[in-house]
Coordinates of C-alpha atoms and ligand atoms in Angstrom, one line a residue:
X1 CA 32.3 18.2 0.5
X2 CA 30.9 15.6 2.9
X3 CA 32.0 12.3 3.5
X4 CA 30.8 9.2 1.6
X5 CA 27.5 7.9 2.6
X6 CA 27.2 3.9 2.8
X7 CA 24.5 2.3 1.3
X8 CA 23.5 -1.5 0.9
X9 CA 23.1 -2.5 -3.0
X10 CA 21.6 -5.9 -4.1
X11 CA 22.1 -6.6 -7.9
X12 CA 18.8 -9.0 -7.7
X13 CA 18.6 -11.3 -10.5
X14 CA 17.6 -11.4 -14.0
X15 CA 18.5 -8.0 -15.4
X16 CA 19.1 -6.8 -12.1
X17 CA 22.7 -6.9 -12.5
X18 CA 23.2 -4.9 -15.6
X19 CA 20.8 -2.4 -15.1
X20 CA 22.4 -2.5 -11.5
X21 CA 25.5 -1.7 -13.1
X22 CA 24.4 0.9 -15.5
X23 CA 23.0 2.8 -12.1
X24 CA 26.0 3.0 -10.5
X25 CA 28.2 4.1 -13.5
X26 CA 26.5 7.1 -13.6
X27 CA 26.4 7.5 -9.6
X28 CA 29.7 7.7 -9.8
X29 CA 30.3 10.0 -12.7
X30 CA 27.8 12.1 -11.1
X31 CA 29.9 12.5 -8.3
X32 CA 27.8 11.0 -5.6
X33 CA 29.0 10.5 -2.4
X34 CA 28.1 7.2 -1.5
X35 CA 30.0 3.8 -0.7
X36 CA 29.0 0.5 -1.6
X37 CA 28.0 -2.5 1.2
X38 CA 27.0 -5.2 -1.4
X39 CA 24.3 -8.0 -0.1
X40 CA 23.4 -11.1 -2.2
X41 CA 19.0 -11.5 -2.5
X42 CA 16.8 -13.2 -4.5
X43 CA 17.0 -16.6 -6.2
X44 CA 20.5 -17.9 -5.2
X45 CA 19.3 -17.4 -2.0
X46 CA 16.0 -18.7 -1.8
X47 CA 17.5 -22.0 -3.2
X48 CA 19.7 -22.2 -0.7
X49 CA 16.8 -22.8 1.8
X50 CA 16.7 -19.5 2.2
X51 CA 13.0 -19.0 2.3
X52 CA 13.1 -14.9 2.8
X53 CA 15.4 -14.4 0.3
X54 CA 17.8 -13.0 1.9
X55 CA 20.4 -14.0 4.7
X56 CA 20.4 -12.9 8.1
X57 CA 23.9 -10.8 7.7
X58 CA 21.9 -8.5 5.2
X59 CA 19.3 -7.5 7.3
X60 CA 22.5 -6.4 9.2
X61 CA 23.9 -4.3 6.7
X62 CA 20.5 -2.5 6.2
X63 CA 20.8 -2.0 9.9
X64 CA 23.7 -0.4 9.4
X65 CA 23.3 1.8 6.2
X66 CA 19.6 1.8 5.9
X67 CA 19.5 2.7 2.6
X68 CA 19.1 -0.3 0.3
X69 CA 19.6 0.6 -3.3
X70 CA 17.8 -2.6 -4.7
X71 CA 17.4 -4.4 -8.5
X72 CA 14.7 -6.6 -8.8
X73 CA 14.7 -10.4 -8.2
X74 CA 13.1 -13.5 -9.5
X75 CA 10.7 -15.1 -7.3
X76 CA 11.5 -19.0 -7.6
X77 CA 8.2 -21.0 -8.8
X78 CA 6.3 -23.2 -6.6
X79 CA 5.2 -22.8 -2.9
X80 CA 7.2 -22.0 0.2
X81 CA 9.1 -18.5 -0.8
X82 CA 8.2 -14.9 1.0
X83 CA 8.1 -12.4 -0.9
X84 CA 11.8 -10.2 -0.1
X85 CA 9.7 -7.1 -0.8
X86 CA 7.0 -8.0 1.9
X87 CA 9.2 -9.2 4.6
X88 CA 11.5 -6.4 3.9
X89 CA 8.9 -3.9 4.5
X90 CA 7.5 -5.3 7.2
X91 CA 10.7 -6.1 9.0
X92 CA 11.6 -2.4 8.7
X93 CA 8.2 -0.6 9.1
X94 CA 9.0 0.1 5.2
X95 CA 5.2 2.1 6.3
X96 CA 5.4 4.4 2.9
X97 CA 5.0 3.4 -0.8
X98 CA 5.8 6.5 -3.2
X99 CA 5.1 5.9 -6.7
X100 CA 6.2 9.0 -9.4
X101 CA 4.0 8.5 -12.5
X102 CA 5.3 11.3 -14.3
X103 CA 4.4 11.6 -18.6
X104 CA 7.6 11.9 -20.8
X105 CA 5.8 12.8 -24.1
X106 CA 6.3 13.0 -26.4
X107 CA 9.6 11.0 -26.7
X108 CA 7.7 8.3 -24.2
X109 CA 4.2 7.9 -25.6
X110 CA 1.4 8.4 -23.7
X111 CA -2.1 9.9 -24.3
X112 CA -1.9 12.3 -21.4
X113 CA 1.4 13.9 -21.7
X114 CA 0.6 16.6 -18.9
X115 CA 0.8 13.8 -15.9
X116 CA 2.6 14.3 -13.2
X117 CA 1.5 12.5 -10.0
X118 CA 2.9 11.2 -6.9
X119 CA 1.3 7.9 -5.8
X120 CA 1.8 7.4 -1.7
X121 CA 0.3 4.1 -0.4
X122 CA 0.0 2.6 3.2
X123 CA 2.1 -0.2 3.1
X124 CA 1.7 -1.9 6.5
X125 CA -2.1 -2.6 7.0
X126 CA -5.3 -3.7 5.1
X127 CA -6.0 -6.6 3.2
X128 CA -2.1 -7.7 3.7
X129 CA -2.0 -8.4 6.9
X130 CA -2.9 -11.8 5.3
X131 CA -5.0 -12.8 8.4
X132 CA -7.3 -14.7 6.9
X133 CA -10.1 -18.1 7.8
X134 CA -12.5 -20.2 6.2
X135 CA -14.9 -20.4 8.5
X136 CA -17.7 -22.8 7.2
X137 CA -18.5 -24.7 4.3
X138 CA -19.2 -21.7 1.9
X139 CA -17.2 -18.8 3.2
X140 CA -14.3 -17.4 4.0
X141 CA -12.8 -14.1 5.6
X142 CA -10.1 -11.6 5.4
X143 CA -9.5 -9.4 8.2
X144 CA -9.1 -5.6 6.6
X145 CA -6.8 -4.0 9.9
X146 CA -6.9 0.0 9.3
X147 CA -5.5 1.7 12.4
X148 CA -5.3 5.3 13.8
X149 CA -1.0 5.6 14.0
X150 CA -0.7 4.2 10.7
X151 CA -3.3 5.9 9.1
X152 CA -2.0 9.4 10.6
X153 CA 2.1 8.2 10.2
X154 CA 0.6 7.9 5.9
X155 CA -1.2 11.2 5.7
X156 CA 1.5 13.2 7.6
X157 CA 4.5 11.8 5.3
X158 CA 2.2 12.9 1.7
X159 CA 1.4 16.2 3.5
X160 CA 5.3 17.0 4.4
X161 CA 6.6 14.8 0.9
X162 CA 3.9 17.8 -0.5
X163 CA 5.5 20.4 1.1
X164 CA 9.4 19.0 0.6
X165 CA 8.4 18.9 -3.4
X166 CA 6.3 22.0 -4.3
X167 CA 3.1 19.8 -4.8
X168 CA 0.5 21.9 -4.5
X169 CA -2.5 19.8 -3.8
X170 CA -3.2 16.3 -1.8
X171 CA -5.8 14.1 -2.7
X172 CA -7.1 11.3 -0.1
X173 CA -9.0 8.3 -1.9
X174 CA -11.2 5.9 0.7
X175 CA -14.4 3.9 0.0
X176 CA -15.6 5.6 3.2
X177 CA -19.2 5.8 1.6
X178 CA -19.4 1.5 2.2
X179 CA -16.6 0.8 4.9
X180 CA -17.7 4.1 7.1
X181 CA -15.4 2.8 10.2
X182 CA -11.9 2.0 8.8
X183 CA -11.6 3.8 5.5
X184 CA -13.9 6.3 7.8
X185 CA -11.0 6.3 10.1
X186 CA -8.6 7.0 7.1
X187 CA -10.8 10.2 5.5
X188 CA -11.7 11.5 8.9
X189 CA -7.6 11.3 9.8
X190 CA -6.9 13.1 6.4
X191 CA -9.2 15.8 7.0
X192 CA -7.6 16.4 10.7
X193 CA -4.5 16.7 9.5
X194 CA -5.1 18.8 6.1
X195 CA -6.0 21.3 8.7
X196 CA -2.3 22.1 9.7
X197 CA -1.2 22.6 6.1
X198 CA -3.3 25.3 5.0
X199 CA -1.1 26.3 1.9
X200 CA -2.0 22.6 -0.1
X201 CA -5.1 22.2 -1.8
X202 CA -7.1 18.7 -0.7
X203 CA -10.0 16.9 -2.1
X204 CA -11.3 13.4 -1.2
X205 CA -12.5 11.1 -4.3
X206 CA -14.4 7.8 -4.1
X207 CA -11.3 5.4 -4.6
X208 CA -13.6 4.2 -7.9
X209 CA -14.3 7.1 -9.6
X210 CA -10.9 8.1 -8.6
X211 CA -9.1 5.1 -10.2
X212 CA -11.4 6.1 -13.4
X213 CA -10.1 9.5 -13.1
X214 CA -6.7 8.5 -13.2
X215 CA -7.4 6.3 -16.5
X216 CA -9.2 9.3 -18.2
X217 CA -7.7 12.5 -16.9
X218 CA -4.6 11.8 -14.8
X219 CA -3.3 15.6 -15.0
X220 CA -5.5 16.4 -12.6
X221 CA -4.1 14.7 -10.0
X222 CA -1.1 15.8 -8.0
X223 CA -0.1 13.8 -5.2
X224 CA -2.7 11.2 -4.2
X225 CA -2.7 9.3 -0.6
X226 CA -4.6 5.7 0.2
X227 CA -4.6 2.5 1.6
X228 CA -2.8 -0.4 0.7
X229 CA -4.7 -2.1 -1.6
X230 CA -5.9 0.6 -3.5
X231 CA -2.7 2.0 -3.9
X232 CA -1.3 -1.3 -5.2
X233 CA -4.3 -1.2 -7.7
X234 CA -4.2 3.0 -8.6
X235 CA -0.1 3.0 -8.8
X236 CA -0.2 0.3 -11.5
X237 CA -3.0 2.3 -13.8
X238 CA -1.4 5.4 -13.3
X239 CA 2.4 4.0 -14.5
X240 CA 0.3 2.7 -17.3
X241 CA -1.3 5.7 -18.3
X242 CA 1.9 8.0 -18.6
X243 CA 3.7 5.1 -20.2
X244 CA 6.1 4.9 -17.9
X245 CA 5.9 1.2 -16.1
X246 CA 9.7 0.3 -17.7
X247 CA 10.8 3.7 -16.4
X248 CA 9.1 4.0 -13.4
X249 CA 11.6 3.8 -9.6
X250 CA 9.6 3.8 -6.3
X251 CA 10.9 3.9 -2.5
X252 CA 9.6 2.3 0.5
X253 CA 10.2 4.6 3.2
X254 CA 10.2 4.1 6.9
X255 CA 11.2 5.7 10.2
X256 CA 15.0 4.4 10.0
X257 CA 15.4 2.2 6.8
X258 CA 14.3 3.1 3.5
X259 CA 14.4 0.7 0.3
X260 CA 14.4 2.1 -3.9
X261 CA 13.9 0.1 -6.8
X262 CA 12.5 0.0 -10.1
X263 CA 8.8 -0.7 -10.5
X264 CA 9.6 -3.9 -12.5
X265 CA 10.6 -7.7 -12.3
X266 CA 13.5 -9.1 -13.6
X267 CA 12.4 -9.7 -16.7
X268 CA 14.4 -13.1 -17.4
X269 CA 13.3 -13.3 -21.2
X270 CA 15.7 -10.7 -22.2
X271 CA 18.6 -11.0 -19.5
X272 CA 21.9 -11.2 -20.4
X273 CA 21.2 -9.4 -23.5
X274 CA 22.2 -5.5 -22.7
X275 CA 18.9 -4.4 -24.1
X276 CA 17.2 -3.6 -20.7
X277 CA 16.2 -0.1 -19.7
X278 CA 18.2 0.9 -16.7
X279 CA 15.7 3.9 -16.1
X280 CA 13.7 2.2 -13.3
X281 CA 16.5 1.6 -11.0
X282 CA 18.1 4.8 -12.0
X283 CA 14.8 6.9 -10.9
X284 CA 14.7 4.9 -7.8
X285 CA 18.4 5.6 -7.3
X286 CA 17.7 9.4 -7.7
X287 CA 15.0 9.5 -5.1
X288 CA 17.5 7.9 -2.9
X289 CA 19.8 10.7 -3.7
X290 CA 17.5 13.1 -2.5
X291 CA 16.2 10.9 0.8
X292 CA 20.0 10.8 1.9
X293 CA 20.5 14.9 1.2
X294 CA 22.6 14.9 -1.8
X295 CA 19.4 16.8 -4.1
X296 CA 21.8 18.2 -6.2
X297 CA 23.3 15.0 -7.5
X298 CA 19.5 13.8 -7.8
X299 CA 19.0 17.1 -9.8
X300 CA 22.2 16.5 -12.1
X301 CA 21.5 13.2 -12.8
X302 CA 17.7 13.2 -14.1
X303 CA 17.8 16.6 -16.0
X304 CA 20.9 14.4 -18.1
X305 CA 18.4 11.6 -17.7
X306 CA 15.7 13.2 -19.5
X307 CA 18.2 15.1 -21.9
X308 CA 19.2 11.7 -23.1
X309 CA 15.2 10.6 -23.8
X310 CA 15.3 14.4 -25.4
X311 CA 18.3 13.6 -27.7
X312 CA 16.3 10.0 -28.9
X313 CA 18.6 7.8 -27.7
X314 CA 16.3 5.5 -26.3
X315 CA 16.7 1.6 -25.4
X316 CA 14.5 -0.9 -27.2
X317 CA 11.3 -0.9 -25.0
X318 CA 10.8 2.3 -25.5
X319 CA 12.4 3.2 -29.1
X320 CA 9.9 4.8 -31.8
X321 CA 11.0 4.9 -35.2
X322 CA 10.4 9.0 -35.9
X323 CA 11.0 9.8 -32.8
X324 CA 14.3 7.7 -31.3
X325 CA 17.5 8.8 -32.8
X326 CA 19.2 5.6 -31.6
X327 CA 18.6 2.4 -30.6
X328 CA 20.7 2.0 -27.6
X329 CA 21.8 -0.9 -25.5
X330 CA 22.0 -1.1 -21.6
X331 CA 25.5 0.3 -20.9
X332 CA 25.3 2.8 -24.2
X333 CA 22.3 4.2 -22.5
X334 CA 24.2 4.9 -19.6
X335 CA 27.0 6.8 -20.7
X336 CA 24.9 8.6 -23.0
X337 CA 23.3 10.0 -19.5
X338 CA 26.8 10.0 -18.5
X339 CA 28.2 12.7 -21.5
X340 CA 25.0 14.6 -20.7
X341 CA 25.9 15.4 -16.9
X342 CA 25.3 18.8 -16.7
X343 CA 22.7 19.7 -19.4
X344 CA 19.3 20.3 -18.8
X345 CA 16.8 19.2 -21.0
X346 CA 14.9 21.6 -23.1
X347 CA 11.3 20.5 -24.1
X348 CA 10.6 18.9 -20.8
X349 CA 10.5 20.9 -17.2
X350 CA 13.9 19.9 -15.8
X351 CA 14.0 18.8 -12.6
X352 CA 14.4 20.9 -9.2
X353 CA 14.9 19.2 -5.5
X354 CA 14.8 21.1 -2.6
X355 CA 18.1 21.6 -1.4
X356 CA 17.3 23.6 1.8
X357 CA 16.2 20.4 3.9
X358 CA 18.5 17.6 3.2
X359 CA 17.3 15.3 5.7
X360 CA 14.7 13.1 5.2
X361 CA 11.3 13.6 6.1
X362 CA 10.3 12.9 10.1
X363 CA 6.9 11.9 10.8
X364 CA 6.0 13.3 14.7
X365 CA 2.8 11.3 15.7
X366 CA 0.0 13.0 17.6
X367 CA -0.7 12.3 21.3
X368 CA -4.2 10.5 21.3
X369 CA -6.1 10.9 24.3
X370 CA -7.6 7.0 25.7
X371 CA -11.3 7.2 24.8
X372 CA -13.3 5.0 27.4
X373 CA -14.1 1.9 26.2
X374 CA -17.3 -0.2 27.2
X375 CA -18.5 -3.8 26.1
X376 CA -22.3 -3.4 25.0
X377 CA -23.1 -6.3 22.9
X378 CA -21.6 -9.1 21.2
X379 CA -22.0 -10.6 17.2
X380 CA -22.1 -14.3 17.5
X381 CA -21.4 -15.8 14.5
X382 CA -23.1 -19.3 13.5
X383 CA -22.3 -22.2 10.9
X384 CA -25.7 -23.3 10.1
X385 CA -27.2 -25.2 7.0
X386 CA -30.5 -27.1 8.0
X387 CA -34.2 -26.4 7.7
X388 CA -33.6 -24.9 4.4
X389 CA -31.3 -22.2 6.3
X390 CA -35.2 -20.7 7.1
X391 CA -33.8 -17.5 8.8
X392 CA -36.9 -17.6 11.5
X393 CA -36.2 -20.9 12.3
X394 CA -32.4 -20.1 13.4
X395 CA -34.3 -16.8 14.8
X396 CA -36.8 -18.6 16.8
X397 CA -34.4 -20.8 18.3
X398 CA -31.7 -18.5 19.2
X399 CA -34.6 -15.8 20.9
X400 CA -34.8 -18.9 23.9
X401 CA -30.6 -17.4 24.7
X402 CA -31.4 -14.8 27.3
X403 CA -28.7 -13.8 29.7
X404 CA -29.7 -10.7 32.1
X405 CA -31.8 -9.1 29.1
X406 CA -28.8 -9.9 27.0
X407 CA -31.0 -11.2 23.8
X408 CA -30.9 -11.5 20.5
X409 CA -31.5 -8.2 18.2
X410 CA -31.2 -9.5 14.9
X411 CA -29.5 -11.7 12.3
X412 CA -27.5 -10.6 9.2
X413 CA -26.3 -13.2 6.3
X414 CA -23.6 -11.2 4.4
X415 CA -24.2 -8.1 6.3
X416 CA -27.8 -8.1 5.1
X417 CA -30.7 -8.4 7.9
X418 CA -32.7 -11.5 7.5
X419 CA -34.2 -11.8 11.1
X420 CA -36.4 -10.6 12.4
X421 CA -38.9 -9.1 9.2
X422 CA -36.1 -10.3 6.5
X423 CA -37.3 -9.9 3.0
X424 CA -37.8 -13.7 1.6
X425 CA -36.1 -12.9 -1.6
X426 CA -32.5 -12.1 0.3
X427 CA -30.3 -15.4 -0.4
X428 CA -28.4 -16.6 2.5
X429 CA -25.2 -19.0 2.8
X430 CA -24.1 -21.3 5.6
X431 CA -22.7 -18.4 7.7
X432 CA -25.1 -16.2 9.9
X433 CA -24.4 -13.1 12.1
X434 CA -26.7 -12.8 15.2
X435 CA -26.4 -9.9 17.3
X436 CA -27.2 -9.9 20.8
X437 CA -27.7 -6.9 23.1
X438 CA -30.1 -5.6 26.0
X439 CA -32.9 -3.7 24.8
X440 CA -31.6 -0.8 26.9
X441 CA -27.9 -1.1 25.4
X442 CA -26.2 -1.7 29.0
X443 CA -22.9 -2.3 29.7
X444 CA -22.1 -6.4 30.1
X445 CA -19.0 -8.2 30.9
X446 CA -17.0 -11.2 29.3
X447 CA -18.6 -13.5 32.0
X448 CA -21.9 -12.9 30.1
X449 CA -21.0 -13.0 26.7
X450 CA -19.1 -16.7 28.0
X451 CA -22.5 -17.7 29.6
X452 CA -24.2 -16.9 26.3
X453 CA -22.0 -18.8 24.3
X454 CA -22.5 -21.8 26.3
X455 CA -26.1 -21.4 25.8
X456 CA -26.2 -21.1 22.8
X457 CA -23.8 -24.4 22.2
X458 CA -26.5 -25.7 24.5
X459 CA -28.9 -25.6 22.0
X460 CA -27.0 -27.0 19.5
X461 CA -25.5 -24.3 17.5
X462 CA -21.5 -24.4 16.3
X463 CA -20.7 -20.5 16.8
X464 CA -17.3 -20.1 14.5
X465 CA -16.2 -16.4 16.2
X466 CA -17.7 -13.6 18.2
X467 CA -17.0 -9.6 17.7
X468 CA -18.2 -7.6 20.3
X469 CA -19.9 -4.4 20.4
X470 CA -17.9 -1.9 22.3
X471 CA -19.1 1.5 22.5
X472 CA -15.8 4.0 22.9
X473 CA -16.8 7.7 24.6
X474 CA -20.4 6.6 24.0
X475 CA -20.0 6.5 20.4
X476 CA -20.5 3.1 19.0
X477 CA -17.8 1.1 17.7
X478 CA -19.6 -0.6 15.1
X479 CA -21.7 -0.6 12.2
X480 CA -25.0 -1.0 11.7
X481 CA -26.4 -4.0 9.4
X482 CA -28.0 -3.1 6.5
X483 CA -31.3 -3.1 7.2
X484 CA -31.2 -2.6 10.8
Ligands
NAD501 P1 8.8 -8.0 -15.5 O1 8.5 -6.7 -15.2 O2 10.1 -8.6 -15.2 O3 8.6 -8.2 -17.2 C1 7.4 -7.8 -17.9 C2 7.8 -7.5 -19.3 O4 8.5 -6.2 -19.4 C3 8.8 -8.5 -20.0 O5 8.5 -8.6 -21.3 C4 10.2 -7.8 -19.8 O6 11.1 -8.1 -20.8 C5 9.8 -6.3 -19.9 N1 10.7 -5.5 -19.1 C6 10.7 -5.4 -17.7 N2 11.7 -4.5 -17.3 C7 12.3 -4.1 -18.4 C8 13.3 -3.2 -18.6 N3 14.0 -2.6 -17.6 N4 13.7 -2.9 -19.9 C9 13.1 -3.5 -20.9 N5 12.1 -4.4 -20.8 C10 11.7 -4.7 -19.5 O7 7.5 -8.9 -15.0 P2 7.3 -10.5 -14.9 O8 7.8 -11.1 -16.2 O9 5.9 -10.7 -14.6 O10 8.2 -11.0 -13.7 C11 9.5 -11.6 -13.9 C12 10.1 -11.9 -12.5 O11 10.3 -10.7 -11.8 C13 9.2 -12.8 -11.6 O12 10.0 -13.7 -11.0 C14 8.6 -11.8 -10.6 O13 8.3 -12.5 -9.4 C15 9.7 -10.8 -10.5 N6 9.3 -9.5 -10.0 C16 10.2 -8.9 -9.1 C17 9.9 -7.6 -8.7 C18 10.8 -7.0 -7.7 O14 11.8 -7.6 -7.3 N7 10.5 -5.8 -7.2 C19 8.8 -6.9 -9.1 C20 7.9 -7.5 -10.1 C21 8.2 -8.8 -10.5

């Protein structure tokens, strides 16, 4: 037997104590080797100026442990408060999101009781970086940041989480088709590295027609990878579809540190009342189990889990009159799991871990060669709202910038070309992208692109940001506009 494991456990607010409680009853019937270094998060916290939700000496005990076992926590009202969840995964590199959406049918209802599907999002990049402007009048930006590590450090953890579980096939979901650079980047990464695991099945899907897939016919999905935002949106219809959002646990996984919890809040309308479901934080609890090598306490624990659902002892949430047995509270809920240690269900597939590798998975990055980088062109983007926003008037005006043949090309408004030979129909806003290159595509330096800009302040125009055009290896960097 080996020695105790420590773990950091936060009993959150809310519910998040009793369920909290229920979980670690049956951790420790289960005989799980862990020990206990419990942190305080969440409201208390946050109202004690706290704004992170949580105090400097816990981030110390995840240091330690790295393993936070984690109930959920009520976010206090009004401006001012992080998110815990954000700043905890970004403190840590928390870089992995994996969402079971698994179909309990028929004791949980669901209209596709075949599902089984791993969920495993980036959760570093995209749209959260949160870098965002408002740049003139009428609009404003959010930077989308998709890079090559984190992309690959994603698509290597669902390929060896594949291979750790049995999962037979991996399925990448982009919107490469419209943003063909970064979720380019993303599919063209996937591919790469599907090469070196010839025994799993991989298939790419649009990211819409695959979140209507999942909604319609989720059993064909096995484990699924993608970006942040579409793996916030996609792991919410799929815990929907199988029915399974109040029994749902997740895990945010990173190099060192790695965080589990149920997918939901801390539903303050019923706490206090030992009537919550404590399967959330239990599932998360049992992935933990596995991440930390003890698979055959994770094993133990949810084929007694799902023997329990089997039996119809169901809490509230999920009680169906025909189908539940008993209506059973919090703690009752737990020891029935408890007197079914052991037992294995027998309707549903009980569950089997891997108990060959017991540590957890290690991510081994690539060596990228440097590609050689050269500065070709430069977007200047302009606030501009006179002469009826006429784009050849703007075009006219910005054709008299010339520095060494560096000239204007063309001007988009929304990404759609509108100088020169722009259709008169296309409706334009405040905001106008002029792109200026030689006609020959030569290399040009920052002193140019400066000498440009102050030209083009010379004749009068507030320029709000500039992206330039850098060719890498002679393949350009950039896209095209539409139209161009
Ligand atoms: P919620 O998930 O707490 O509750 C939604 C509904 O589901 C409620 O009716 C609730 O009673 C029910 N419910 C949730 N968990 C249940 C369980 N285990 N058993 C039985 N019923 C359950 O969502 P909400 O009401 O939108 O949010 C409440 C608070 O939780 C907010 O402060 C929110 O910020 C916070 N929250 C925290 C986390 C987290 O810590 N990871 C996640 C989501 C929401």
């Amino acid at each position: 037997m080996s020695a105790k494991r420590k773990i950091t456990v936060a009993y959150g607010d809310g519910i998040g104590p009793e369920i909290m409680e229920a979980t670690l009853k049956i951790l420790e019937a289960s005989g799980a080797r862990l020990e206990y270094d419990v942190i305080e998060i969440g409201e208390q916290v946050y109202l004690k100026g706290i704004s992170s939700g949580m105090e400097p000496k816990s981030f110390d005990s995840l240091r330690e442990t790295k393993v936070f076992l984690k109930s959920p926590i009520t976010t206090p009202q009004g401006g001012g408060f992080k998110s815990l969840n954000v700043t905890t995964r970004k403190s840590f590199g928390l870089f992995a999101n994996v969402r079971p959406c698994k179909a309990y049918s028929p004791f949980i209802k669901t209209h596709f009781p075949k599902t089984d599907m791993v969920i495993i999002r980036e959760n570093e990049e995209d749209l959260y970086a949160g870098i965002e402007h408002r740049q003139t009048q009428e609009v404003y930006q959010t930077l989308k940041l998709i890079s090559q590590p984190g992309s690959e450090k994603i698509i290597r953890y669902a390929f060896e989480y594949a291979k750790k579980y049995g999962r037979k096939k991996v399925t990448c979901m982009t919107k490469d088709n419209i943003m063909k650079l970064a979720d380019g980047l993303f599919h063209k990464t996937f591919d790469e590295i599907a090469k070196e695991y010839p025994d799993i099945q991989t298939d790419h899907k649009i990211i819409d027609i695959g979140a209507a897939l999942i909604a319609e016919r989720p059993e064909i999905f096995d484990v699924i990878v993608t970006l942040n935002l579409y793996g916030d949106i996609i792991s919410d219809i799929a815990a929907q579809v199988t029915g399974s959002v109040g029994l749902g646990g997740s895990a945010n996984v990173g190099a060192e540190v790695a965080m589990f919890e149920a997918i939901h809040g801390s539903a303050p309308d019923i706490a206090g009342m030992d009537i919550a479901n404590p399967s959330g934080l239990l599932n998360g609890a049992i992935m933990m189990l596995v991440h930390i090598g003890q698979p055959e306490i994770a094993e133990k624990i949810a084929n007694a889990w799902m023997k329990t659902l089997e039996d119809g002892i169901h809490t509230g949430d999920i009680y169906q009159a025909g189908i539940s047995s008993k209506k059973a509270g919090t703690q009752e809920f737990a020891q029935a799991v408890i007197d079914r240690l052991g037992q294995k269900p027998s309707n549903m597939t009980p569950a089997v871990f891997d108990k060959s590798s017991t540590t957890p998975l290690n991510i081994k990055l690539k060596h990228v060669t440097k590609a050689k980088k050269e500065l070709i062109g430069v977007d200047v983007f302009i606030d501009w709202d006179e002469e009826n926003r006429n784009p050849d008037i703007i075009g006219e005006k910005l054709r008299k910038a010339d520095v060494k043949g560096l000239k204007l090309q063309l001007i988009t408004n929304r990404g759609v070309k509108v100088f020169p030979d722009g259709m008169p129909e296309t409706f334009c806003t405040d905001h106008w992208r002029c792109r200026f290159k030689t006609a020959e595509e030569s290399v040009i330096t920052h002193e140019d692109v400066i000498t440009l800009l102050n030209q083009i302040k010379d004749l009068g125009f507030d320029f709000i940001k500039t992206e330039h055009l850098y060719a890498f290896d002679g393949v350009r960097g950039y896209s095209l506009a539409q139209g161009e």
